[in-house]
Amino acid sequence: MIFPYRHWSPDIDASAFVADSAEVMGRVRIGADSSIWYQCVLRGDVHDIRIGARSNIQDHCMLHTSHNVTPCVVGDDVTVGHRVILHGCEVEDGCLVGMGSILMDRSRLESGCLLAAGSLVPEGKILRGGYLYAGSPARERRELNTDEIAFLRTSASRYVALSKTHIIQPAK
C-alpha cells in the first residue's frame, strides 16, 4: 500500500515496481527501475527515505530513520537482501547488503561494498568500498576479488529484469 503521511506523499518513478503487500508512506522517493518487494516497510514519517535508480529492496526489509537525525539513502544499482533493516543510514552506489543485516543511524557503506548476511553496522561506522565486511559488529575481512566485483554489478540488473515480470503478472 502506498499512502501519504501528513502533507508528504511518496514520489515513485513510473518504471519502479512496488509489491502490493509493501507499505510505502510519507517522505519516500523511489528512482527509475527500482523495486520494493513483498512485505517491505518504508516509513517516511520523521525524515526522508531515498532509493536511487535500479536498486532493489527485497522481501521483509524495514527502512526508517530517527527523528530528524539523518535520512535513509540507498544509491543506484544497490541490492538489499531479504529482511534487512536500514535505519537512518547511507548505502552508496553498487553495494550489496546481505540478508538479515542491520545498518544503524549515520552508518555508511561506500560504493562497491559487500556486506555479508547477518552483519551489524553500528551507529556512525563507515565501511570502505571494494571490501567484504562480515560480523556483529561488521569488520573488514578482505578486498573483493574480480568475481565479487562483477557480481555486484550484475545483481541489481537481474532484479530490474525480475521486477518487470512482476509488473506484467502481479502476484494474486
Coordinates of N, CA and C in Angstrom, one line a residue:
M1 N 0.8 -1.2 0.0 CA 0.0 0.0 0.0 C 0.9 1.2 0.0
I2 N 0.5 2.2 -0.8 CA 1.3 3.4 -0.9 C 0.3 4.5 -0.4
F3 N 0.8 5.3 0.6 CA -0.1 6.3 1.2 C 0.7 7.5 1.7
P4 N 0.0 8.7 1.8 CA 0.7 9.9 2.4 C 0.8 9.8 3.9
Y5 N 1.7 10.6 4.4 CA 1.7 10.9 5.8 C 1.8 12.4 6.0
R6 N 0.8 12.9 6.7 CA 0.6 14.4 6.8 C 0.6 15.0 5.5
H7 N 1.5 15.9 5.1 CA 1.4 16.5 3.8 C 2.4 16.0 2.8
W8 N 3.1 14.9 3.2 CA 4.1 14.2 2.3 C 3.5 13.0 1.7
S9 N 3.7 12.8 0.4 CA 3.3 11.6 -0.3 C 4.5 11.0 -1.0
P10 N 4.6 9.7 -1.1 CA 5.7 9.1 -1.8 C 5.8 9.5 -3.2
D11 N 7.0 9.7 -3.7 CA 7.3 10.0 -5.1 C 8.0 8.8 -5.7
I12 N 7.2 8.1 -6.5 CA 7.7 6.8 -7.1 C 7.7 6.9 -8.6
D13 N 8.9 6.7 -9.2 CA 9.1 6.7 -10.6 C 8.1 5.7 -11.3
A14 N 7.6 6.0 -12.4 CA 6.6 5.2 -13.1 C 7.2 3.8 -13.5
S15 N 8.5 3.7 -13.7 CA 9.1 2.4 -14.1 C 9.4 1.6 -12.9
A16 N 9.3 2.0 -11.6 CA 9.6 1.3 -10.4 C 8.5 0.2 -10.2
F17 N 8.9 -0.8 -9.5 CA 7.9 -1.9 -9.0 C 7.8 -1.8 -7.5
V18 N 6.6 -1.7 -7.0 CA 6.3 -1.7 -5.6 C 5.3 -2.9 -5.4
A19 N 5.7 -3.9 -4.7 CA 4.8 -5.0 -4.5 C 3.5 -4.6 -3.8
D20 N 2.4 -5.2 -4.1 CA 1.1 -4.8 -3.5 C 1.1 -5.0 -1.9
S21 N 1.9 -5.8 -1.4 CA 1.9 -6.0 0.1 C 3.0 -5.1 0.8
A22 N 3.7 -4.3 0.0 CA 4.7 -3.4 0.6 C 3.9 -2.2 1.2
E23 N 4.5 -1.6 2.2 CA 3.9 -0.4 2.9 C 4.9 0.7 2.6
V24 N 4.5 1.7 1.8 CA 5.4 2.9 1.5 C 4.6 4.1 1.9
M25 N 5.1 4.9 2.8 CA 4.4 6.1 3.3 C 5.3 7.3 3.5
G26 N 4.7 8.4 3.2 CA 5.3 9.7 3.5 C 6.5 10.1 2.7
R27 N 7.5 10.5 3.3 CA 8.7 11.2 2.7 C 9.6 10.1 2.0
V28 N 9.1 9.5 1.0 CA 9.8 8.4 0.3 C 9.9 8.7 -1.2
R29 N 11.2 8.6 -1.7 CA 11.4 8.8 -3.2 C 12.0 7.5 -3.7
I30 N 11.4 6.9 -4.8 CA 11.9 5.7 -5.4 C 12.3 6.0 -6.8
G31 N 13.5 5.7 -7.2 CA 14.0 6.0 -8.5 C 13.6 5.0 -9.6
A32 N 14.0 5.4 -10.8 CA 13.7 4.6 -12.0 C 14.2 3.1 -11.9
D33 N 13.3 2.2 -12.3 CA 13.6 0.8 -12.4 C 14.0 0.2 -11.1
S34 N 13.7 0.8 -10.0 CA 14.0 0.2 -8.7 C 12.8 -0.7 -8.3
S35 N 13.0 -1.5 -7.3 CA 11.9 -2.4 -6.9 C 11.9 -2.6 -5.4
I36 N 10.7 -2.6 -4.9 CA 10.4 -2.7 -3.4 C 9.5 -4.0 -3.4
W37 N 10.0 -5.0 -2.7 CA 9.4 -6.3 -2.8 C 8.4 -6.6 -1.7
Y38 N 7.9 -7.8 -1.6 CA 6.8 -8.1 -0.8 C 7.1 -8.0 0.7
Q39 N 6.1 -7.4 1.4 CA 6.2 -7.2 2.9 C 7.2 -6.2 3.4
C40 N 7.8 -5.4 2.5 CA 8.7 -4.3 2.9 C 7.9 -3.2 3.6
V41 N 8.6 -2.5 4.5 CA 8.0 -1.3 5.1 C 9.0 -0.1 4.9
L42 N 8.6 0.9 4.2 CA 9.4 2.2 4.0 C 8.6 3.3 4.7
R43 N 9.0 3.6 5.9 CA 8.2 4.5 6.7 C 8.8 5.9 6.8
G44 N 8.4 6.8 5.9 CA 9.0 8.1 5.8 C 8.2 9.1 6.6
D45 N 8.1 8.9 7.9 CA 7.3 9.8 8.8 C 8.1 10.8 9.5
V46 N 9.4 10.6 9.8 CA 10.2 11.5 10.6 C 11.4 12.1 9.8
H47 N 11.7 11.5 8.6 CA 12.8 12.0 7.8 C 12.7 11.3 6.4
D48 N 13.5 11.8 5.5 CA 13.4 11.3 4.1 C 14.0 9.9 4.0
I49 N 13.4 9.1 3.0 CA 13.9 7.8 2.6 C 14.1 8.0 1.1
R50 N 15.3 7.8 0.6 CA 15.5 8.0 -0.9 C 16.2 6.7 -1.4
I51 N 15.6 6.2 -2.5 CA 16.1 5.0 -3.2 C 16.5 5.4 -4.6
G52 N 17.7 5.2 -5.0 CA 18.2 5.6 -6.3 C 17.6 4.7 -7.4
A53 N 18.2 4.8 -8.6 CA 17.8 4.0 -9.8 C 18.3 2.6 -9.7
R54 N 17.5 1.7 -10.2 CA 17.9 0.3 -10.4 C 18.3 -0.5 -9.2
S55 N 17.8 0.0 -8.0 CA 18.1 -0.7 -6.8 C 16.9 -1.5 -6.4
N56 N 17.2 -2.6 -5.6 CA 16.2 -3.5 -5.1 C 16.2 -3.6 -3.6
I57 N 15.0 -3.5 -3.0 CA 14.8 -3.7 -1.6 C 14.0 -5.0 -1.5
Q58 N 14.6 -6.1 -1.1 CA 14.0 -7.4 -1.2 C 13.0 -7.6 0.0
D59 N 12.3 -8.7 -0.1 CA 11.2 -9.0 0.8 C 11.5 -8.8 2.3
H60 N 10.6 -8.3 3.0 CA 10.6 -8.1 4.5 C 11.6 -7.1 5.0
C61 N 12.1 -6.2 4.2 CA 13.0 -5.2 4.7 C 12.3 -4.0 5.4
M62 N 13.0 -3.4 6.3 CA 12.4 -2.2 7.0 C 13.4 -1.1 6.8
L63 N 12.8 0.1 6.3 CA 13.6 1.3 6.2 C 12.9 2.4 7.0
H64 N 13.7 3.0 7.8 CA 13.2 4.1 8.7 C 14.3 5.0 9.1
T65 N 14.1 6.0 9.9 CA 15.1 6.9 10.4 C 14.8 7.3 11.8
S66 N 15.7 8.0 12.4 CA 15.5 8.6 13.7 C 14.9 10.0 13.5
H67 N 14.3 10.6 14.5 CA 13.6 11.9 14.3 C 14.6 13.0 13.9
N68 N 14.5 13.3 12.6 CA 15.3 14.4 12.0 C 16.8 14.3 12.2
V69 N 17.3 13.1 12.4 CA 18.8 12.9 12.5 C 19.4 12.8 11.2
T70 N 19.2 11.8 10.4 CA 19.7 11.6 9.1 C 18.7 10.9 8.2
P71 N 18.7 11.2 6.9 CA 17.8 10.4 6.0 C 18.3 9.0 5.9
C72 N 17.5 8.2 5.3 CA 17.9 6.8 4.9 C 18.1 6.9 3.4
V73 N 19.3 6.7 2.9 CA 19.6 6.9 1.5 C 20.2 5.6 0.9
V74 N 19.6 5.1 -0.2 CA 20.1 4.0 -0.9 C 20.5 4.5 -2.3
G75 N 21.7 4.3 -2.8 CA 22.1 4.8 -4.1 C 21.6 4.0 -5.2
D76 N 22.3 4.2 -6.4 CA 21.9 3.5 -7.6 C 22.6 2.1 -7.6
D77 N 21.9 1.1 -8.3 CA 22.4 -0.2 -8.5 C 22.8 -0.9 -7.2
V78 N 21.9 -0.8 -6.2 CA 22.2 -1.4 -4.9 C 21.2 -2.6 -4.7
T79 N 21.8 -3.7 -4.1 CA 20.9 -4.9 -3.8 C 20.9 -4.9 -2.3
V80 N 19.6 -4.9 -1.7 CA 19.4 -5.0 -0.3 C 18.7 -6.3 -0.1
G81 N 19.3 -7.3 0.5 CA 18.8 -8.6 0.7 C 17.6 -8.7 1.6
H82 N 17.0 -9.9 1.6 CA 15.8 -10.1 2.4 C 16.0 -9.8 3.9
R83 N 15.0 -9.2 4.5 CA 14.9 -9.0 6.0 C 16.0 -8.1 6.5
V84 N 16.4 -7.1 5.7 CA 17.4 -6.2 6.2 C 16.7 -5.0 6.8
I85 N 17.4 -4.4 7.8 CA 16.9 -3.2 8.5 C 17.9 -2.1 8.1
L86 N 17.4 -1.0 7.5 CA 18.2 0.2 7.2 C 17.6 1.3 8.0
H87 N 18.4 1.8 8.9 CA 17.8 2.9 9.8 C 18.7 4.1 9.8
G88 N 18.3 5.1 9.1 CA 19.0 6.4 9.1 C 20.4 6.3 8.6
C89 N 20.6 5.5 7.6 CA 22.0 5.2 7.1 C 22.1 5.5 5.6
E90 N 23.3 5.3 5.1 CA 23.5 5.6 3.6 C 24.2 4.3 3.1
V91 N 23.7 3.9 1.9 CA 24.3 2.8 1.2 C 24.6 3.4 -0.2
E92 N 25.8 3.6 -0.5 CA 26.2 4.2 -1.8 C 26.0 3.3 -2.9
D93 N 26.3 3.8 -4.1 CA 26.1 3.0 -5.4 C 26.8 1.7 -5.4
G94 N 26.2 0.7 -6.0 CA 26.8 -0.5 -6.3 C 27.1 -1.4 -5.2
C95 N 26.4 -1.3 -4.1 CA 26.7 -2.1 -2.9 C 25.7 -3.3 -2.9
L96 N 26.1 -4.3 -2.1 CA 25.2 -5.4 -1.8 C 25.1 -5.6 -0.2
V97 N 23.9 -5.5 0.3 CA 23.7 -5.7 1.7 C 23.1 -7.1 1.9
G98 N 23.8 -8.0 2.6 CA 23.4 -9.4 2.7 C 22.1 -9.5 3.6
M99 N 21.4 -10.6 3.4 CA 20.2 -10.9 4.1 C 20.3 -10.8 5.6
G100 N 19.3 -10.2 6.2 CA 19.3 -10.1 7.7 C 20.2 -9.1 8.3
S101 N 20.9 -8.3 7.6 CA 21.8 -7.3 8.1 C 21.1 -6.1 8.7
I102 N 21.8 -5.4 9.6 CA 21.2 -4.2 10.2 C 22.2 -3.1 10.1
L103 N 21.8 -2.0 9.6 CA 22.6 -0.8 9.5 C 22.0 0.3 10.3
M104 N 22.7 0.9 11.3 CA 22.2 1.8 12.3 C 22.4 3.3 11.8
D105 N 21.9 4.2 12.5 CA 21.9 5.6 12.2 C 23.4 6.1 11.9
R106 N 23.4 6.9 10.8 CA 24.7 7.6 10.4 C 25.8 6.6 10.0
S107 N 25.5 5.3 9.8 CA 26.4 4.4 9.2 C 26.4 4.6 7.7
R108 N 27.5 4.1 7.1 CA 27.6 4.3 5.6 C 28.4 3.2 5.0
L109 N 27.9 2.7 3.9 CA 28.6 1.7 3.1 C 29.1 2.5 1.8
E110 N 30.4 2.6 1.6 CA 30.9 3.3 0.5 C 30.6 2.5 -0.8
S111 N 30.7 3.1 -2.0 CA 30.4 2.5 -3.2 C 31.2 1.2 -3.4
G112 N 30.5 0.1 -3.9 CA 31.2 -1.1 -4.1 C 31.5 -1.9 -2.9
C113 N 30.7 -1.8 -1.9 CA 30.9 -2.5 -0.6 C 30.0 -3.8 -0.6
L114 N 30.6 -4.9 -0.1 CA 29.8 -6.1 0.1 C 29.7 -6.5 1.6
L115 N 28.5 -6.5 2.1 CA 28.2 -6.7 3.5 C 27.6 -8.1 3.6
A116 N 28.2 -9.0 4.3 CA 27.8 -10.4 4.4 C 26.4 -10.5 5.2
A117 N 25.7 -11.6 4.9 CA 24.4 -11.8 5.6 C 24.6 -11.8 7.1
G118 N 23.6 -11.2 7.8 CA 23.6 -11.2 9.3 C 24.5 -10.3 9.9
S119 N 25.1 -9.3 9.2 CA 26.0 -8.4 9.8 C 25.3 -7.2 10.5
L120 N 26.0 -6.6 11.4 CA 25.5 -5.4 12.1 C 26.5 -4.3 11.9
V121 N 26.1 -3.2 11.3 CA 26.9 -2.0 11.1 C 26.5 -1.0 12.2
P122 N 27.3 -0.7 13.2 CA 27.0 0.1 14.3 C 26.8 1.6 13.9
E123 N 26.2 2.3 14.8 CA 25.9 3.8 14.5 C 27.2 4.5 14.2
G124 N 27.2 5.3 13.1 CA 28.3 6.1 12.7 C 29.5 5.4 12.0
K125 N 29.4 4.1 11.9 CA 30.5 3.3 11.3 C 30.5 3.5 9.7
I126 N 31.7 3.7 9.1 CA 31.8 3.8 7.7 C 32.6 2.7 7.2
L127 N 32.1 1.9 6.2 CA 32.7 0.8 5.6 C 33.2 1.2 4.2
R128 N 34.5 1.0 4.0 CA 35.2 1.3 2.7 C 34.7 0.5 1.6
G129 N 34.6 1.1 0.4 CA 34.2 0.4 -0.8 C 35.3 -0.6 -1.2
G130 N 34.9 -1.6 -2.0 CA 35.9 -2.6 -2.5 C 36.3 -3.7 -1.6
Y131 N 35.6 -3.8 -0.4 CA 35.9 -4.8 0.6 C 34.7 -5.6 1.0
L132 N 34.9 -6.8 1.5 CA 33.9 -7.6 2.1 C 34.0 -7.4 3.6
Y133 N 32.8 -7.2 4.2 CA 32.6 -7.0 5.7 C 31.7 -8.0 6.2
A134 N 31.9 -8.5 7.4 CA 31.0 -9.5 8.0 C 31.1 -9.4 9.5
G135 N 30.0 -9.9 10.2 CA 30.0 -10.0 11.6 C 29.2 -9.0 12.3
S136 N 29.2 -9.1 13.7 CA 28.4 -8.2 14.5 C 29.3 -7.8 15.7
P137 N 30.0 -6.7 15.7 CA 29.9 -5.7 14.6 C 30.6 -6.1 13.3
A138 N 30.2 -5.5 12.2 CA 30.9 -5.8 10.9 C 32.3 -5.4 11.0
R139 N 33.2 -6.3 10.5 CA 34.6 -6.0 10.4 C 35.1 -6.3 9.0
E140 N 36.1 -5.5 8.5 CA 36.7 -5.7 7.2 C 37.3 -7.1 7.2
R141 N 37.0 -7.9 6.2 CA 37.5 -9.3 6.1 C 38.6 -9.4 5.0
R142 N 38.4 -8.8 3.9 CA 39.3 -8.8 2.8 C 38.9 -7.9 1.6
E143 N 39.8 -7.7 0.7 CA 39.5 -7.0 -0.5 C 38.6 -7.9 -1.4
L144 N 37.7 -7.3 -2.2 CA 36.8 -8.1 -3.1 C 37.7 -8.6 -4.2
N145 N 37.4 -9.8 -4.7 CA 38.0 -10.3 -5.9 C 37.2 -9.9 -7.1
T146 N 37.8 -10.2 -8.3 CA 37.2 -9.8 -9.6 C 35.8 -10.4 -9.8
D147 N 35.6 -11.6 -9.3 CA 34.2 -12.3 -9.5 C 33.2 -11.5 -8.6
E148 N 33.6 -11.2 -7.4 CA 32.7 -10.5 -6.5 C 32.3 -9.1 -7.0
I149 N 33.3 -8.4 -7.5 CA 33.1 -7.1 -8.1 C 32.1 -7.2 -9.3
A150 N 32.3 -8.2 -10.1 CA 31.4 -8.4 -11.2 C 30.0 -8.7 -10.7
F151 N 29.9 -9.5 -9.7 CA 28.6 -9.9 -9.1 C 27.8 -8.7 -8.6
L152 N 28.5 -7.8 -8.0 CA 27.9 -6.5 -7.5 C 27.3 -5.8 -8.7
R153 N 28.0 -5.8 -9.8 CA 27.5 -5.1 -11.0 C 26.2 -5.7 -11.6
T154 N 26.2 -7.1 -11.6 CA 25.0 -7.8 -12.2 C 23.9 -8.0 -11.3
S155 N 24.1 -8.0 -10.0 CA 23.0 -8.3 -9.1 C 21.8 -7.4 -9.2
A156 N 22.1 -6.1 -9.2 CA 21.0 -5.2 -9.3 C 20.3 -5.3 -10.7
S157 N 21.0 -5.5 -11.8 CA 20.4 -5.6 -13.1 C 19.5 -6.8 -13.2
R158 N 19.8 -7.9 -12.5 CA 19.0 -9.1 -12.6 C 17.6 -8.8 -11.9
Y159 N 17.7 -8.0 -10.8 CA 16.4 -7.6 -10.1 C 15.6 -6.7 -10.9
V160 N 16.2 -5.8 -11.7 CA 15.4 -4.9 -12.6 C 14.6 -5.8 -13.6
A161 N 15.3 -6.8 -14.2 CA 14.6 -7.7 -15.1 C 13.5 -8.5 -14.4
L162 N 13.8 -9.0 -13.2 CA 12.8 -9.8 -12.5 C 11.6 -8.9 -12.1
S163 N 11.8 -7.7 -11.7 CA 10.7 -6.8 -11.4 C 9.8 -6.6 -12.5
K164 N 10.3 -6.6 -13.7 CA 9.4 -6.4 -14.9 C 8.4 -7.5 -15.1
T165 N 8.8 -8.7 -14.7 CA 7.9 -9.9 -14.8 C 6.8 -9.8 -13.8
H166 N 7.1 -9.1 -12.6 CA 6.1 -9.0 -11.6 C 5.1 -7.8 -11.9
I167 N 5.6 -6.8 -12.7 CA 4.7 -5.8 -13.1 C 3.7 -6.3 -14.1
I168 N 4.2 -7.1 -15.0 CA 3.4 -7.7 -16.1 C 2.4 -8.7 -15.5
Q169 N 2.8 -9.5 -14.6 CA 2.0 -10.5 -14.0 C 2.1 -10.4 -12.5
P170 N 1.3 -9.5 -11.9 CA 1.4 -9.3 -10.4 C 0.9 -10.5 -9.7
A171 N 1.4 -10.6 -8.5 CA 1.0 -11.7 -7.6 C -0.4 -11.6 -7.2
K172 N -1.1 -12.7 -7.0 CA -2.5 -12.6 -6.6 C -2.7 -13.1 -5.2

